[in-house]
């Protein structure tokens, strides 16, 4: 009955390193300068969602320890989203509704990106997902897909030790 008291939590320092690496990669200027993603609060949310999806895929590949870190990362990111919304003047009465909507979008996009990357011909499949969810222009969505796949390859090349410790960067 009280098993939730015995759950192991991820090391906050490791989660912090993952959060820093994810947000730094999401802030890279190329997607914004090339207009693949709008340089808005919502566009930045989408980039964080994309990069976090790649990180969480890699974390899951190392088993239960990675799953704990992944859960801690998503909790930390949503705490950051909450803070950002409050900084932008969203009132207390609508924060919960906005965070719930962001959660649905985040995990919906993550599921679609994950499925696209698992399929053969991932770039074309991913471009369709990105066109539907982020970038309506097919050409720009294709360019963003190529960028995301390249970033995914970088994340996949992290050693298991780097994944467990939290990367310096992505």
Short mmCIF file of C-alpha atoms in Angstrom, two decimals:
data_model
loop_
_atom_site.label_atom_id
_atom_site.label_comp_id
_atom_site.label_asym_id
_atom_site.label_seq_id
_atom_site.Cartn_x
_atom_site.Cartn_y
_atom_site.Cartn_z
CA UNK A 1 0.00 0.00 0.00
CA UNK A 2 2.81 2.43 0.78
CA UNK A 3 5.10 1.35 -2.07
CA UNK A 4 5.12 4.90 -3.41
CA UNK A 5 7.20 5.85 -0.34
CA UNK A 6 9.91 3.40 -1.37
CA UNK A 7 10.20 4.56 -5.00
CA UNK A 8 13.68 5.59 -6.00
CA UNK A 9 14.02 9.04 -7.48
CA UNK A 10 16.62 10.06 -9.99
CA UNK A 11 19.63 11.99 -8.78
CA UNK A 12 18.67 15.68 -9.11
CA UNK A 13 22.18 16.61 -10.33
CA UNK A 14 21.93 14.13 -13.21
CA UNK A 15 18.43 15.34 -14.04
CA UNK A 16 19.78 18.90 -13.96
CA UNK A 17 22.57 18.04 -16.41
CA UNK A 18 20.02 16.47 -18.76
CA UNK A 19 17.73 19.49 -18.42
CA UNK A 20 20.60 21.87 -19.16
CA UNK A 21 21.70 19.84 -22.20
CA UNK A 22 18.14 19.59 -23.55
CA UNK A 23 17.37 23.28 -23.12
CA UNK A 24 20.73 24.34 -24.59
CA UNK A 25 20.14 22.17 -27.66
CA UNK A 26 16.56 23.50 -27.96
CA UNK A 27 17.91 27.06 -27.91
CA UNK A 28 20.35 26.48 -30.77
CA UNK A 29 19.73 29.32 -33.23
CA UNK A 30 19.54 27.34 -36.50
CA UNK A 31 15.90 26.16 -36.28
CA UNK A 32 14.76 29.70 -35.49
CA UNK A 33 16.99 31.49 -38.01
CA UNK A 34 15.91 29.12 -40.79
CA UNK A 35 12.29 29.64 -39.70
CA UNK A 36 11.68 25.93 -39.17
CA UNK A 37 10.21 26.86 -35.79
CA UNK A 38 8.84 30.28 -34.80
CA UNK A 39 10.93 32.18 -32.26
CA UNK A 40 8.06 32.41 -29.80
CA UNK A 41 7.26 30.92 -26.43
CA UNK A 42 5.27 28.21 -28.20
CA UNK A 43 8.02 27.59 -30.79
CA UNK A 44 10.58 27.19 -28.03
CA UNK A 45 8.23 24.81 -26.22
CA UNK A 46 8.09 22.71 -29.40
CA UNK A 47 11.88 22.62 -29.69
CA UNK A 48 12.26 21.61 -26.04
CA UNK A 49 9.65 18.91 -26.67
CA UNK A 50 11.54 17.58 -29.70
CA UNK A 51 14.94 17.52 -27.98
CA UNK A 52 13.50 16.07 -24.76
CA UNK A 53 11.86 13.30 -26.80
CA UNK A 54 15.24 12.34 -28.22
CA UNK A 55 16.81 12.43 -24.75
CA UNK A 56 14.03 10.32 -23.22
CA UNK A 57 14.35 7.73 -26.01
CA UNK A 58 18.04 7.36 -25.19
CA UNK A 59 17.39 7.28 -21.45
CA UNK A 60 14.83 4.47 -21.84
CA UNK A 61 17.44 2.41 -23.67
CA UNK A 62 19.45 1.90 -20.46
CA UNK A 63 16.59 0.40 -18.48
CA UNK A 64 14.98 1.33 -15.17
CA UNK A 65 17.69 3.78 -14.13
CA UNK A 66 17.16 5.66 -17.38
CA UNK A 67 13.41 5.58 -16.93
CA UNK A 68 13.81 7.23 -13.50
CA UNK A 69 16.01 9.94 -15.01
CA UNK A 70 13.53 10.38 -17.87
CA UNK A 71 10.67 10.85 -15.40
CA UNK A 72 12.73 13.33 -13.40
CA UNK A 73 13.59 15.20 -16.60
CA UNK A 74 9.95 15.53 -17.65
CA UNK A 75 9.01 16.75 -14.16
CA UNK A 76 11.83 19.33 -14.23
CA UNK A 77 10.87 20.53 -17.71
CA UNK A 78 7.24 20.99 -16.73
CA UNK A 79 8.31 22.89 -13.64
CA UNK A 80 10.28 25.15 -16.02
CA UNK A 81 7.24 25.51 -18.30
CA UNK A 82 5.11 26.50 -15.30
CA UNK A 83 7.70 29.08 -14.25
CA UNK A 84 7.95 30.47 -17.79
CA UNK A 85 4.18 30.85 -18.09
CA UNK A 86 4.07 32.69 -14.78
CA UNK A 87 6.88 35.00 -15.96
CA UNK A 88 4.82 35.76 -19.06
CA UNK A 89 1.89 36.84 -16.91
CA UNK A 90 -0.34 33.78 -17.01
CA UNK A 91 -2.48 33.90 -13.89
CA UNK A 92 -2.75 31.23 -11.23
CA UNK A 93 -6.30 30.42 -12.23
CA UNK A 94 -5.31 29.26 -15.72
CA UNK A 95 -1.86 27.73 -15.07
CA UNK A 96 -3.17 24.21 -14.41
CA UNK A 97 -5.25 24.21 -17.60
CA UNK A 98 -2.33 25.53 -19.69
CA UNK A 99 0.15 23.02 -18.21
CA UNK A 100 -2.30 20.15 -18.81
CA UNK A 101 -2.67 21.24 -22.45
CA UNK A 102 1.11 21.52 -22.79
CA UNK A 103 1.45 18.03 -21.31
CA UNK A 104 -0.98 16.61 -23.83
CA UNK A 105 0.88 18.31 -26.68
CA UNK A 106 4.30 17.32 -25.33
CA UNK A 107 3.50 13.65 -24.90
CA UNK A 108 1.43 13.49 -28.10
CA UNK A 109 4.34 14.92 -30.09
CA UNK A 110 6.79 12.63 -28.27
CA UNK A 111 4.72 9.56 -29.14
CA UNK A 112 4.45 10.59 -32.81
CA UNK A 113 8.16 11.44 -33.11
CA UNK A 114 9.12 8.20 -31.37
CA UNK A 115 6.95 6.18 -33.78
CA UNK A 116 8.36 8.04 -36.80
CA UNK A 117 11.95 7.38 -35.73
CA UNK A 118 11.20 3.68 -35.24
CA UNK A 119 9.92 3.31 -38.81
CA UNK A 120 12.08 2.89 -41.86
CA UNK A 121 12.48 6.04 -43.95
CA UNK A 122 12.36 8.03 -40.73
CA UNK A 123 13.13 11.40 -42.35
CA UNK A 124 10.03 11.38 -44.56
CA UNK A 125 7.80 10.00 -41.81
CA UNK A 126 9.18 12.49 -39.29
CA UNK A 127 8.66 15.35 -41.75
CA UNK A 128 4.96 14.46 -41.94
CA UNK A 129 4.72 14.47 -38.12
CA UNK A 130 6.50 17.82 -37.90
CA UNK A 131 4.38 19.31 -40.68
CA UNK A 132 1.22 18.28 -38.84
CA UNK A 133 2.37 19.48 -35.41
CA UNK A 134 4.94 22.26 -35.78
CA UNK A 135 5.76 23.51 -39.29
CA UNK A 136 2.98 23.55 -41.89
CA UNK A 137 5.38 24.26 -44.77
CA UNK A 138 6.41 20.85 -46.21
CA UNK A 139 9.88 21.97 -47.29
CA UNK A 140 10.72 23.52 -43.94
CA UNK A 141 9.25 20.52 -42.11
CA UNK A 142 11.55 18.27 -44.15
CA UNK A 143 14.57 20.41 -43.26
CA UNK A 144 13.58 20.35 -39.59
CA UNK A 145 13.18 16.56 -39.79
CA UNK A 146 16.72 16.21 -41.16
CA UNK A 147 17.99 18.43 -38.33
CA UNK A 148 16.13 16.38 -35.69
CA UNK A 149 17.45 13.11 -37.12
CA UNK A 150 21.01 14.47 -37.01
CA UNK A 151 20.48 15.54 -33.40
CA UNK A 152 19.03 12.11 -32.61
CA UNK A 153 22.18 10.48 -34.01
CA UNK A 154 24.25 12.67 -31.67
CA UNK A 155 22.11 11.62 -28.70
CA UNK A 156 22.27 7.94 -29.71
CA UNK A 157 26.10 8.12 -29.82
CA UNK A 158 26.27 9.00 -26.12
CA UNK A 159 27.84 6.16 -24.18
CA UNK A 160 25.76 4.48 -21.48
CA UNK A 161 28.06 6.08 -18.89
CA UNK A 162 27.38 9.54 -20.36
CA UNK A 163 23.66 8.82 -20.32
CA UNK A 164 23.79 7.72 -16.66
CA UNK A 165 25.87 10.75 -15.62
CA UNK A 166 24.04 13.32 -17.74
CA UNK A 167 25.73 14.77 -20.81
CA UNK A 168 27.71 18.00 -20.89
CA UNK A 169 25.91 18.91 -24.12
CA UNK A 170 23.99 17.44 -27.03
#
